[in-house]
CSV table of C-alpha atoms in Angstrom, one decimal:
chain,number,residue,atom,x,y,z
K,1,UNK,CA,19.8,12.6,12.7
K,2,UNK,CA,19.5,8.8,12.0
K,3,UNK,CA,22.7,5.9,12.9
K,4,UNK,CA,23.9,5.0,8.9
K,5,UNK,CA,22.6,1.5,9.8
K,6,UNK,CA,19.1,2.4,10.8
K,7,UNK,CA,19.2,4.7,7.4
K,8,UNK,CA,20.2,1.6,5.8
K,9,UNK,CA,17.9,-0.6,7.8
K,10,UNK,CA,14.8,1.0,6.9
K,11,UNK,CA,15.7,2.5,3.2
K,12,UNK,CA,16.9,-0.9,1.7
K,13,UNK,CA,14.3,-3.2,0.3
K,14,UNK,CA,16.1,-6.2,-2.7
K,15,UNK,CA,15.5,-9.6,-1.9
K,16,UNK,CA,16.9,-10.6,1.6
K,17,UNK,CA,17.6,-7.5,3.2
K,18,UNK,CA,15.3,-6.2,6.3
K,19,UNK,CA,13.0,-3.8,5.3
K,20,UNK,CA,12.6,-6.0,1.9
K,21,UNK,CA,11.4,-9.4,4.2
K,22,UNK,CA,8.9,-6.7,5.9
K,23,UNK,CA,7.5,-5.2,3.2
K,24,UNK,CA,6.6,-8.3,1.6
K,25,UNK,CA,4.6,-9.2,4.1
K,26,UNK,CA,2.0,-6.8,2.7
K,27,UNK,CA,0.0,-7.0,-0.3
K,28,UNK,CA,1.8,-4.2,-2.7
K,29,UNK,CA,0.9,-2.2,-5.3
K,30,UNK,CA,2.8,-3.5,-8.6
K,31,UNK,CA,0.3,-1.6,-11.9
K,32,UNK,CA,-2.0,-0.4,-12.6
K,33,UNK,CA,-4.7,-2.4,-14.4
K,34,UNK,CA,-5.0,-0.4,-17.6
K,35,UNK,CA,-1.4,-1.6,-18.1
K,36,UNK,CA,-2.4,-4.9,-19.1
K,37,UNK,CA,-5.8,-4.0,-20.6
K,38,UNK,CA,-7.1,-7.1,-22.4
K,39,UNK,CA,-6.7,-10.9,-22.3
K,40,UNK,CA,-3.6,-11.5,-24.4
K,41,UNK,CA,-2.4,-8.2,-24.5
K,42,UNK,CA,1.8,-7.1,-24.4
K,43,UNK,CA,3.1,-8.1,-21.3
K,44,UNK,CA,4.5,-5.6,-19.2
K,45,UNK,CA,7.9,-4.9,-17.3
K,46,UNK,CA,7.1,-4.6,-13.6
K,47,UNK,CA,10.2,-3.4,-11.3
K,48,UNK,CA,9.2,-4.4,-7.6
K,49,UNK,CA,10.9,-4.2,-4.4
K,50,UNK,CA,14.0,-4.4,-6.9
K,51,UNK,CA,12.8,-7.7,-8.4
K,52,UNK,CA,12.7,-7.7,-12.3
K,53,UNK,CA,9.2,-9.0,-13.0
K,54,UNK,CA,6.5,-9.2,-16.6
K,55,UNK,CA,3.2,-8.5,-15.8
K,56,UNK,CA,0.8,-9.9,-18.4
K,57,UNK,CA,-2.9,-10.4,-18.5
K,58,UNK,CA,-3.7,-14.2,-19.6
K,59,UNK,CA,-6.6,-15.4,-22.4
K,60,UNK,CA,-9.0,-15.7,-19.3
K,61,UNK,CA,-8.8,-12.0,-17.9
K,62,UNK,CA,-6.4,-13.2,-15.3
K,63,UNK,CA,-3.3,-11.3,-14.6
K,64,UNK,CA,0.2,-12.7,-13.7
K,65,UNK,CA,3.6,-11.4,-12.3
K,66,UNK,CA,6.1,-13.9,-13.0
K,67,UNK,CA,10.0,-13.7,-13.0
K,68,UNK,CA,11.5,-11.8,-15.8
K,69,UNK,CA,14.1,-14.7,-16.7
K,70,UNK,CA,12.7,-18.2,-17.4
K,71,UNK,CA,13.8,-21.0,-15.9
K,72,UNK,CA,15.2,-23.0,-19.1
K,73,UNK,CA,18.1,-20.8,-19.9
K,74,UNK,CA,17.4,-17.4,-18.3
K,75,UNK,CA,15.7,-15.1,-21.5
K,76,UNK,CA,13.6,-12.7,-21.1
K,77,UNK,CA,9.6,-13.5,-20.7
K,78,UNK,CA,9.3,-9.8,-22.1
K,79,UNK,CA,9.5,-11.2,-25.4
K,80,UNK,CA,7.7,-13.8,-25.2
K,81,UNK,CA,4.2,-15.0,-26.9
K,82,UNK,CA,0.9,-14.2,-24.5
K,83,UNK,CA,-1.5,-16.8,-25.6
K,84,UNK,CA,-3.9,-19.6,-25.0
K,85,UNK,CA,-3.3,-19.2,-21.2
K,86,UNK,CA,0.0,-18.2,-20.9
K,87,UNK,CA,3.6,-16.8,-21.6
K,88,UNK,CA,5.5,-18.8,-24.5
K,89,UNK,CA,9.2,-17.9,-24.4
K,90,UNK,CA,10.2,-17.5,-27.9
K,91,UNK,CA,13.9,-19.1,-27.2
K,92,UNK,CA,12.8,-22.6,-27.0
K,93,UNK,CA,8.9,-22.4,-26.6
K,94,UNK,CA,8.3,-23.1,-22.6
K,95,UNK,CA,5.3,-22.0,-21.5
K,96,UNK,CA,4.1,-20.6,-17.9
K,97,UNK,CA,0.6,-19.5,-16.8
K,98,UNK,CA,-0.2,-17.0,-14.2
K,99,UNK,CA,0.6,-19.5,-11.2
K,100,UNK,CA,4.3,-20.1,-13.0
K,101,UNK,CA,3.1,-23.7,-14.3
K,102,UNK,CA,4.6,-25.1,-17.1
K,103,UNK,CA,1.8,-25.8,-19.3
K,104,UNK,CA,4.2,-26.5,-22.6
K,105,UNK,CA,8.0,-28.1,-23.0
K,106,UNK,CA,7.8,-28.1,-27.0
K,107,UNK,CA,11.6,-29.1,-27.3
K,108,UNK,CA,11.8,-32.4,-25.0
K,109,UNK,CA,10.5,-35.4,-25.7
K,110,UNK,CA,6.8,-35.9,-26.3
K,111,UNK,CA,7.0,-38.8,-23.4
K,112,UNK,CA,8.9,-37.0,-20.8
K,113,UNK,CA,7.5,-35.4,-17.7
K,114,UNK,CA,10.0,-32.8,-17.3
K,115,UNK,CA,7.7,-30.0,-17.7
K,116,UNK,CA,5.8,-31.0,-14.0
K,117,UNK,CA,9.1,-30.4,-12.2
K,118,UNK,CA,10.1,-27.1,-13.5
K,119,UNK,CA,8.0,-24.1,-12.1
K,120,UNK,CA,8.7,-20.2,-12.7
K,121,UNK,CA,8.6,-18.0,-9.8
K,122,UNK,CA,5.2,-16.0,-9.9
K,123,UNK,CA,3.3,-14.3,-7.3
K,124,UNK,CA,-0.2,-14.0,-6.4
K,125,UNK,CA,-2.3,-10.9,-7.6
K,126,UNK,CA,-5.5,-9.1,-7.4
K,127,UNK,CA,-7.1,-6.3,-8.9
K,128,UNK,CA,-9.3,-3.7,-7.1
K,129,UNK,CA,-10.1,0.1,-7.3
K,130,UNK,CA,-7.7,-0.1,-11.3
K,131,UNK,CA,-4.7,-1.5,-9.5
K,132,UNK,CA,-3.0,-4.9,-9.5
K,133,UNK,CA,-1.7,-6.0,-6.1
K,134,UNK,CA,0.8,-8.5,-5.7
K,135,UNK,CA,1.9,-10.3,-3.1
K,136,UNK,CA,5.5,-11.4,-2.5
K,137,UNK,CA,5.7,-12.2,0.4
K,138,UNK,CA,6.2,-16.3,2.0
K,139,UNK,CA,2.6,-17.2,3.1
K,140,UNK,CA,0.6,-19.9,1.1
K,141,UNK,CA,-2.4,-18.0,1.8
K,142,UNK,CA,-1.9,-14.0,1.5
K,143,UNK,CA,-3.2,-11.8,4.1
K,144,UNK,CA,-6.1,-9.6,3.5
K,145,UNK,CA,-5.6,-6.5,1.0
K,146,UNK,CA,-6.0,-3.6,3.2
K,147,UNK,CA,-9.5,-1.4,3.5
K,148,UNK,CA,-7.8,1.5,1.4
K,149,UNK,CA,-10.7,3.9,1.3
K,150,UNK,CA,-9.4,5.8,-2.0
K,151,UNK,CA,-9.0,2.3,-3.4
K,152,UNK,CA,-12.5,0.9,-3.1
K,153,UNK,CA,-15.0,3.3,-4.3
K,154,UNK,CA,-17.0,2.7,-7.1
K,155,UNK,CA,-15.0,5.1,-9.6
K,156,UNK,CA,-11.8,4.4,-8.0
K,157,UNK,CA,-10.3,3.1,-10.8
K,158,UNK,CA,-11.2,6.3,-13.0
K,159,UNK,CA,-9.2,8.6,-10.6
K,160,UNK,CA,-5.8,6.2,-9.6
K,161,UNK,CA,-2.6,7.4,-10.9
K,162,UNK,CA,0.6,6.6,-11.2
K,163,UNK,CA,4.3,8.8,-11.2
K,164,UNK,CA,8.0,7.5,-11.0
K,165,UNK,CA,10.4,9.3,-9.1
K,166,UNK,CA,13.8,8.5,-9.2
K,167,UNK,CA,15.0,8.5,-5.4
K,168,UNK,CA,14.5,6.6,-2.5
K,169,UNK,CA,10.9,5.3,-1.4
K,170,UNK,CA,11.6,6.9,2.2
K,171,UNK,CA,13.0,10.6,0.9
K,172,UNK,CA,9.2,10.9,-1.1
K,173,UNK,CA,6.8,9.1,1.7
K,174,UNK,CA,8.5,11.4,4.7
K,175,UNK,CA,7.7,14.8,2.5
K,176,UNK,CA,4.2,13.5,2.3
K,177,UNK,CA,4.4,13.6,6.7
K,178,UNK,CA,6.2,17.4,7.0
K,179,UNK,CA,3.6,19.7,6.7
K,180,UNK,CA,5.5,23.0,7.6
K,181,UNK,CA,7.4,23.0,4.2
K,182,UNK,CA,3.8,23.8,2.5
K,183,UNK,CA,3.9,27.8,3.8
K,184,UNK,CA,7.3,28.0,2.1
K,185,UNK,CA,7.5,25.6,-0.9
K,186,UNK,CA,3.9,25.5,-2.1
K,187,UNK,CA,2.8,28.8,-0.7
K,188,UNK,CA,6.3,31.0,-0.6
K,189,UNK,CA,4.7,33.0,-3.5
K,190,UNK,CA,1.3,33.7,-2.3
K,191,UNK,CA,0.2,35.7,0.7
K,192,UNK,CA,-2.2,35.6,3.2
K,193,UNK,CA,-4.5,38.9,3.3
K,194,UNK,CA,-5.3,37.2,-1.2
K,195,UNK,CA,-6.7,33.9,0.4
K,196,UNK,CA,-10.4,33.2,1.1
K,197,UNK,CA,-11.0,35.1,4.3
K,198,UNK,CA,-11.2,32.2,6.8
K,199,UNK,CA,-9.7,29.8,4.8
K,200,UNK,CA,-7.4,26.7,5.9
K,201,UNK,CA,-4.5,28.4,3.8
K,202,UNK,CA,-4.8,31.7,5.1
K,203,UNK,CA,-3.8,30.4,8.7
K,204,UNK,CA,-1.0,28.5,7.1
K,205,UNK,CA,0.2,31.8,5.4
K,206,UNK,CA,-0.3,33.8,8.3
K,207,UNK,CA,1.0,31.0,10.9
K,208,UNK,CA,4.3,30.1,9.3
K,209,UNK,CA,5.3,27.1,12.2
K,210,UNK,CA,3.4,24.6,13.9
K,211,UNK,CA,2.9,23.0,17.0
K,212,UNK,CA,3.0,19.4,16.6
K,213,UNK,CA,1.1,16.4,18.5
K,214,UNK,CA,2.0,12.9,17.4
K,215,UNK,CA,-0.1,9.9,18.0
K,216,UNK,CA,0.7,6.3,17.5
K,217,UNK,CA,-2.3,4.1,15.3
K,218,UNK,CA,-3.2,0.7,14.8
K,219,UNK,CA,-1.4,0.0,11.8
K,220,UNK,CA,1.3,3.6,12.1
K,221,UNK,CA,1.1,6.9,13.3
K,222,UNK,CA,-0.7,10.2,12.9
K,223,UNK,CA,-0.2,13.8,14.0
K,224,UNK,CA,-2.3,16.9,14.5
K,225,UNK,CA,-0.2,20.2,14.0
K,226,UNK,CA,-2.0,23.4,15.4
K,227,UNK,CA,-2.1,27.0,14.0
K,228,UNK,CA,-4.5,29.8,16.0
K,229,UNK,CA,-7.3,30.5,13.8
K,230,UNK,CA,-10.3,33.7,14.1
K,231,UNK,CA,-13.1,34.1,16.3
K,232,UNK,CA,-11.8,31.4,19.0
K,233,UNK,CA,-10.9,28.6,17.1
K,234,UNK,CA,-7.7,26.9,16.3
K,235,UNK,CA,-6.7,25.3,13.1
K,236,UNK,CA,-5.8,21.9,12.7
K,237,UNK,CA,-3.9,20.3,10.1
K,238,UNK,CA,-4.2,16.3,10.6
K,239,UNK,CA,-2.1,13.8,8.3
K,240,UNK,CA,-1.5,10.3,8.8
K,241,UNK,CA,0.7,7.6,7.7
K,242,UNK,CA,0.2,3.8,7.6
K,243,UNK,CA,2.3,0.5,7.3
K,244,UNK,CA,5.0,-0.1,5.4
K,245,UNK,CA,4.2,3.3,3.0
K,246,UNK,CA,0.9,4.8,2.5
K,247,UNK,CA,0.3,8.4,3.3
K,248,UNK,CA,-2.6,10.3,4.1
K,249,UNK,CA,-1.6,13.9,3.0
K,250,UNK,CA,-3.9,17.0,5.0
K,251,UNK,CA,-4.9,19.2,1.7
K,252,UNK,CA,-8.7,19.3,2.2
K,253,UNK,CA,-11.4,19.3,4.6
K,254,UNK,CA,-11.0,16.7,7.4
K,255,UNK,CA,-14.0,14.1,7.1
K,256,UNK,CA,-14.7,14.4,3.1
K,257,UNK,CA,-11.2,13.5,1.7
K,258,UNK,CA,-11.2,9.7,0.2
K,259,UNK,CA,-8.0,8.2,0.1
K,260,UNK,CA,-4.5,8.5,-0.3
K,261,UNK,CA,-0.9,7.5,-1.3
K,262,UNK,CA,1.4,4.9,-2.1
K,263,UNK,CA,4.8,4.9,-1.9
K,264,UNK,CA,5.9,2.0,-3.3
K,265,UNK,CA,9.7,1.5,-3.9
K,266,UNK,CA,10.6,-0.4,-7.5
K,267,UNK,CA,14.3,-0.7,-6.2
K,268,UNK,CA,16.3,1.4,-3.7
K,269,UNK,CA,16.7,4.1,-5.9
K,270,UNK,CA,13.3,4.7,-7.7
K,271,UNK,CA,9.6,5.1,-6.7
K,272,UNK,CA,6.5,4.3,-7.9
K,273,UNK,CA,3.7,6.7,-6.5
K,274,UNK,CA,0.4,5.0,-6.4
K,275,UNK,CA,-2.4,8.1,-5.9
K,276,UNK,CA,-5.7,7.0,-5.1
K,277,UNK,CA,-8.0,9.6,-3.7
K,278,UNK,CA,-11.5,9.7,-5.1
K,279,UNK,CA,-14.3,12.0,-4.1
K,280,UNK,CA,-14.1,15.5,-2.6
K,281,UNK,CA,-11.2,17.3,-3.0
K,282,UNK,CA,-9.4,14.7,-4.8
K,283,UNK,CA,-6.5,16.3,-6.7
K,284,UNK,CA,-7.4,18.4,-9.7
K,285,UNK,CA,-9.9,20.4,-7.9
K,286,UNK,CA,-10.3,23.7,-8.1
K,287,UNK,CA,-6.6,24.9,-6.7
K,288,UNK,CA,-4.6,26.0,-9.0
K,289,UNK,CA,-1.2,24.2,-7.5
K,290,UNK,CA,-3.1,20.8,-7.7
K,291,UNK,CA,-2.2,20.3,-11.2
K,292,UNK,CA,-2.0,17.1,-13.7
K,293,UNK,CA,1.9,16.0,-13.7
K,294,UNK,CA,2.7,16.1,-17.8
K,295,UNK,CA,4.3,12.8,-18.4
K,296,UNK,CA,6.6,11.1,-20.8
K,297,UNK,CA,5.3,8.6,-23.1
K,298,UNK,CA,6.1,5.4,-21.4
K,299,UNK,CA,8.8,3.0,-23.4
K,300,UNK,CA,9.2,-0.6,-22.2
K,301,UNK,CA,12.8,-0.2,-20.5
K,302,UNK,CA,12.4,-0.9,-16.3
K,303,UNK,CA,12.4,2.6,-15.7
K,304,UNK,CA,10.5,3.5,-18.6
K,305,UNK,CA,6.4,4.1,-16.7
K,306,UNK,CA,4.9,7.4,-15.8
K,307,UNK,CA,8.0,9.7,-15.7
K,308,UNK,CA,7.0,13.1,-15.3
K,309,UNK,CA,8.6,15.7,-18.1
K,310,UNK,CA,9.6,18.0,-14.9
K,311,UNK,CA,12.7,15.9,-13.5
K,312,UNK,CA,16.2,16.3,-12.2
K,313,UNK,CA,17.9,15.9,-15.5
K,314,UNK,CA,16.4,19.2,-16.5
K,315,UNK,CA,16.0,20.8,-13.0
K,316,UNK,CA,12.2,20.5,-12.5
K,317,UNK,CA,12.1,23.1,-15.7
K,318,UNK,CA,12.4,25.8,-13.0
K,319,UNK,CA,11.5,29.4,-14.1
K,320,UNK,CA,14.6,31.7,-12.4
K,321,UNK,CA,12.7,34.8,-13.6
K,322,UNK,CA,9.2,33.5,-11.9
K,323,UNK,CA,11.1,32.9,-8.5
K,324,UNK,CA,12.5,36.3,-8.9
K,325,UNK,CA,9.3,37.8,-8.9
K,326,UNK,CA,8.1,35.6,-6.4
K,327,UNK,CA,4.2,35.6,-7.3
K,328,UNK,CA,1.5,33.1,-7.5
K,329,UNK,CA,1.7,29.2,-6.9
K,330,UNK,CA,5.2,28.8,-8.4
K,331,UNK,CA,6.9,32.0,-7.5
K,332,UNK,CA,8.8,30.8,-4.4
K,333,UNK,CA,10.6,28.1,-6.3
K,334,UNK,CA,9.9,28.8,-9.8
K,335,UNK,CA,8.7,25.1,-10.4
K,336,UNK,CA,5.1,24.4,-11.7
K,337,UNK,CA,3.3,22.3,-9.5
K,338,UNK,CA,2.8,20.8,-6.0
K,339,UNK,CA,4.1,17.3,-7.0
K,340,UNK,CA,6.9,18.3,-8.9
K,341,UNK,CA,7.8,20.7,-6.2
K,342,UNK,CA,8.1,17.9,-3.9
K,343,UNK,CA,10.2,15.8,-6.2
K,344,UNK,CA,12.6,18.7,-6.9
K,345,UNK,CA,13.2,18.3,-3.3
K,346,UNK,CA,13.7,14.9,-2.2
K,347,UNK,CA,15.1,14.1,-5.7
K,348,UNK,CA,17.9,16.8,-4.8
K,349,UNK,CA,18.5,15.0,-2.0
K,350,UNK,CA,20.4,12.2,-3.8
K,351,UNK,CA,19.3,8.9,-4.2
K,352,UNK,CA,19.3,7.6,-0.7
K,353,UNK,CA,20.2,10.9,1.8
K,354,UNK,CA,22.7,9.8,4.5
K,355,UNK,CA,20.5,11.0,8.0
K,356,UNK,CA,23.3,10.8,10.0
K,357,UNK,CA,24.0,14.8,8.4
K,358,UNK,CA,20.0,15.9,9.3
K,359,UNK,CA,19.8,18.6,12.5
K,360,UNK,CA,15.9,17.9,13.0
K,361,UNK,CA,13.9,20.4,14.8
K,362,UNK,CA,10.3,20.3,16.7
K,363,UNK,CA,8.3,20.2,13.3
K,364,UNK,CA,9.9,16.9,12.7
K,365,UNK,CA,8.1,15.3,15.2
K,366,UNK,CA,6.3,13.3,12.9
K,367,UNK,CA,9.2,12.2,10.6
K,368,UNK,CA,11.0,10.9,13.7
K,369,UNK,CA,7.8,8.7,15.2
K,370,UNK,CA,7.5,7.2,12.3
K,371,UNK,CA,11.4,6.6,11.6
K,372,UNK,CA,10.9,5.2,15.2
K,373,UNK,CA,7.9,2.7,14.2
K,374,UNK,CA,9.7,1.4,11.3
K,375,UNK,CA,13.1,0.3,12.8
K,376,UNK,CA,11.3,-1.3,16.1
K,377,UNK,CA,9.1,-3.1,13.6
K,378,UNK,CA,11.8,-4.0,10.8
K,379,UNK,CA,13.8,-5.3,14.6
K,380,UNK,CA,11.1,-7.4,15.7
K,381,UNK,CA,10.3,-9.0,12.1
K,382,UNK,CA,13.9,-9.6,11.4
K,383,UNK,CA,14.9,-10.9,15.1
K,384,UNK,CA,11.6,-12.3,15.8
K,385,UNK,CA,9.6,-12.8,13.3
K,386,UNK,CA,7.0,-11.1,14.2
K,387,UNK,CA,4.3,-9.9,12.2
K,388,UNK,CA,4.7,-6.6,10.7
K,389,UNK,CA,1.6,-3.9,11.9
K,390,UNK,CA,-1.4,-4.3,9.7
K,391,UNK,CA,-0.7,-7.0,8.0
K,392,UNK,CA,-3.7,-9.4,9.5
K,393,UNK,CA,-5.7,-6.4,10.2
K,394,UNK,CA,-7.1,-4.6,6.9
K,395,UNK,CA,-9.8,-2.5,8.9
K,396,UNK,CA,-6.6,-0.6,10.7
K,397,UNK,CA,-6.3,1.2,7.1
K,398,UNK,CA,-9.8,2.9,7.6
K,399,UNK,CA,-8.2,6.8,8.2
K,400,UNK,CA,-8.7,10.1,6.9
K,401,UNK,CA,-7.0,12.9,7.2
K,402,UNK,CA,-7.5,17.0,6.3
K,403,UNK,CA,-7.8,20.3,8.1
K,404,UNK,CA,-10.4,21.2,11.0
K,405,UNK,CA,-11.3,24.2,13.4
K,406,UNK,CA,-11.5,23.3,16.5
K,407,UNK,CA,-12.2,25.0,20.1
K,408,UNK,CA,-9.1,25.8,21.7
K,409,UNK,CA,-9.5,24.2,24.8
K,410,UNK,CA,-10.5,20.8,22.5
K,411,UNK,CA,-8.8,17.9,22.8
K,412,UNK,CA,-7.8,17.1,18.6
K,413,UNK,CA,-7.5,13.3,19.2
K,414,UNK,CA,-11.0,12.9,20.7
K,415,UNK,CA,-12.9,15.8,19.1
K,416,UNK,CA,-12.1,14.3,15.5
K,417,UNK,CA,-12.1,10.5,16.2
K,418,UNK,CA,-14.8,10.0,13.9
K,419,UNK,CA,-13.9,12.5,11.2
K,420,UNK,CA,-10.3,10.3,11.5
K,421,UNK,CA,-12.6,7.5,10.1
K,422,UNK,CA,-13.2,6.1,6.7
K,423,UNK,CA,-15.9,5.1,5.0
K,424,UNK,CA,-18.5,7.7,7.5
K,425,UNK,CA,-20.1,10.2,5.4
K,426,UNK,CA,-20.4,13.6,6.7
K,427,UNK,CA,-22.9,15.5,4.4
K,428,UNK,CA,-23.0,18.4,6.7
K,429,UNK,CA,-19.5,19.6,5.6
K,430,UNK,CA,-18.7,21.7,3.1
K,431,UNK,CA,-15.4,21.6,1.1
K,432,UNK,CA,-15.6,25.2,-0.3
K,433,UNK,CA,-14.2,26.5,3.2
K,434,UNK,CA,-10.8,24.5,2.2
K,435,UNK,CA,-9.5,26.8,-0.2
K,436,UNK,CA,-6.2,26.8,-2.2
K,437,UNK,CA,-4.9,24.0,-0.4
């Protein structure tokens, strides 16, 4: 269980409270580039950290994130004119660039100088691996982005995606850390003695629990949870998790998998998932629970980008008859689909689940280390100012994670130090021993 003021502490993230101050300290995920496609195109509504921003891509390529109200009178900048430079709010015909200059003042006098002393609030961006990163935090000069493997391949921007779930940040990124729920959720329907014989998921069928080792990292925390495997070997299932809300999920083989998650909170109460995993056993492989998430068409409300069709309104379009029978990839639950079997679950939850009700057990050992990280860091910004893990050290985000056998007498933490690492190629491995999952 978790004190209601650390659940609030660390789940909270508008303008001014703790965890909000923290977290924009980093650079953050706000859209993806193909969102603003071409110099001049629509400008965009961007929810951020519960900030009510427009996104827009200028006449020069360039692309801004400036406050949704201008600063004459408050109107929208959604409806305003993107050209020559800039946004051009239609009430009276002030003009910002990227920066949050006023370039134009069309309805004061011709001799006045107003227009230098009026500025909107806009934050610094950069694009890399299809994603714009913004930065909204207080430094003149932004820290470094971090070295997000899945972000900086050269393809990355064909395989990032993007999916809105309407709960709290925390509820989604700590399912992405328990990796016991996979032999019931994902795999309740499917059995062991059907799996590739020697296969990571047939251990997980077979091996219901988990014995779990956490370890504390540069920039978070990562843990190695241990199943006996055949012929002398043990399985290990190794995920890790990085300041303020990237996860590195286990699905594939350790030492090939490029990339992971972003959990990136558009207010309290919704999430933005950022996925960038490139290479081997990126999603949409060959397992047949690692499907494409259907999704709405997107409308220009806040909450109107990447909604999947699965949600809670309709109950995840569960199939009662399919969990009756209680076959295949969605027979346990009766919901199609890894991802929106996860959201059916911390979505149920509510929007922000009061801890102080949880009864963890031993296979939360890694949910509580890194509950544990975060309010002794959130502490020491907010008392202290100090500076949050990672921030001023973008090599610290060079992790992998995935499944390995191991000797049992091995020691996980120094057997796969280097397999832990990004950017190392490991030719010698082969990704068809992963199997479903």
């Amino acid at each position: 269980m978790l004190k209601q003021e650390d659940n609030e502490l660390i789940t909270r993230v508008g303008p001014g409270t703790p965890m909000g101050n923290f977290m924009r300290e980093y650079w953050v995920p706000a859209m993806l580039s193909s969102e603003v496609p071409t110099p001049d195109s629509d400008p965009l509504r961007v929810l951020l950290l519960g900030e009510q921003l427009i996104g827009f891509r200028d006449t020069n390529g360039n692309v801004g994130l400036i406050a949704n109200n201008c600063p004459h009178r408050g109107a929208s900048l959604f409806f305003a004119r993107n050209e020559e430079q800039g946004l051009r709010c239609v009430y009276h015909g002030w003009k910002f660039d990227v920066e949050g200059n006023c370039l134009d003042m069309p309805n004061e006098p011709a001799e006045s100088d107003f227009r230098t002393k009026v500025k909107a609030t806009a934050y610094p961006t950069r694009e890399r691996g299809g994603i714009v990163w913004a930065y909204l935090g207080p430094r003149k000069q932004p820290p470094p982005l971090p070295d997000l493997e899945g972000n900086m391949q050269p393809d990355a921007d064909q395989f990032v995606r993007a999916t809105q779930l309407a709960c709290n940040w925390l509820q989604i990124m700590e399912g992405d850390i328990d990796t016991t729920h996979v032999g019931f959720l994902h795999y309740g329907g499917l059995k062991a003695e059907d799996q590739i014989p020697g296969s990571f998921s047939e251990y997980q069928l077979r091996v219901k629990t988990a014995h779990f080792e956490v370890i504390d990292t540069e920039a978070g925390a990562a843990y190695g949870a241990r199943r006996p495997a055949a012929n002398d070997q043990v399985y290990w299932r190794i995920a890790q998790w990085c300041f303020p809300f990237y996860s590195f999920t286990p699905p594939g083989v350790l030492g090939t998998k490029k990339g992971g998650n972003a959990r990136v909170p558009m207010d309290d109460t919704h999430t933005m998932t950022f996925s960038m995993v490139s290479g081997r056993n990126r999603p949409g492989g060959a397992s047949p629970l690692a499907i494409r998430v259907p999704q709405k068409p997107n409308t220009t409300d806040w909450y109107g980008r990447f909604r999947p069709e699965q949600e809670r309104s309709n109950d995840f379009l569960m199939d009662r008859e399919v969990q009756r029978a209680n076959t295949g990839p969605s027979g346990f639950t009766g919901i199609n689909g890894i991802g929106m079997q996860d959201a059916a679950m911390t979505t149920s939850m509510g929007d922000i689940y009061d801890r102080s009700l949880e009864h963890l057990g031993t296979t939360d050992a890694m949910v509580i280390r890194v509950r544990r990280r975060l309010i002794a860091a959130v502490q020491a910004h907010m008392k202290h100012g100090a500076v949050p893990p990672g921030v001023e050290d973008p090599e610290a985000y060079r992790v992998r994670s995935g499944g390995v056998f191991l000797p049992p007498d091995a020691d996980w933490v120094d057997a796969t130090r280097e397999l832990r690492q990004a950017f190392v190629e490991h030719p010698e491995l082969d990704p068809a021993l992963n199997g479903p999952l």
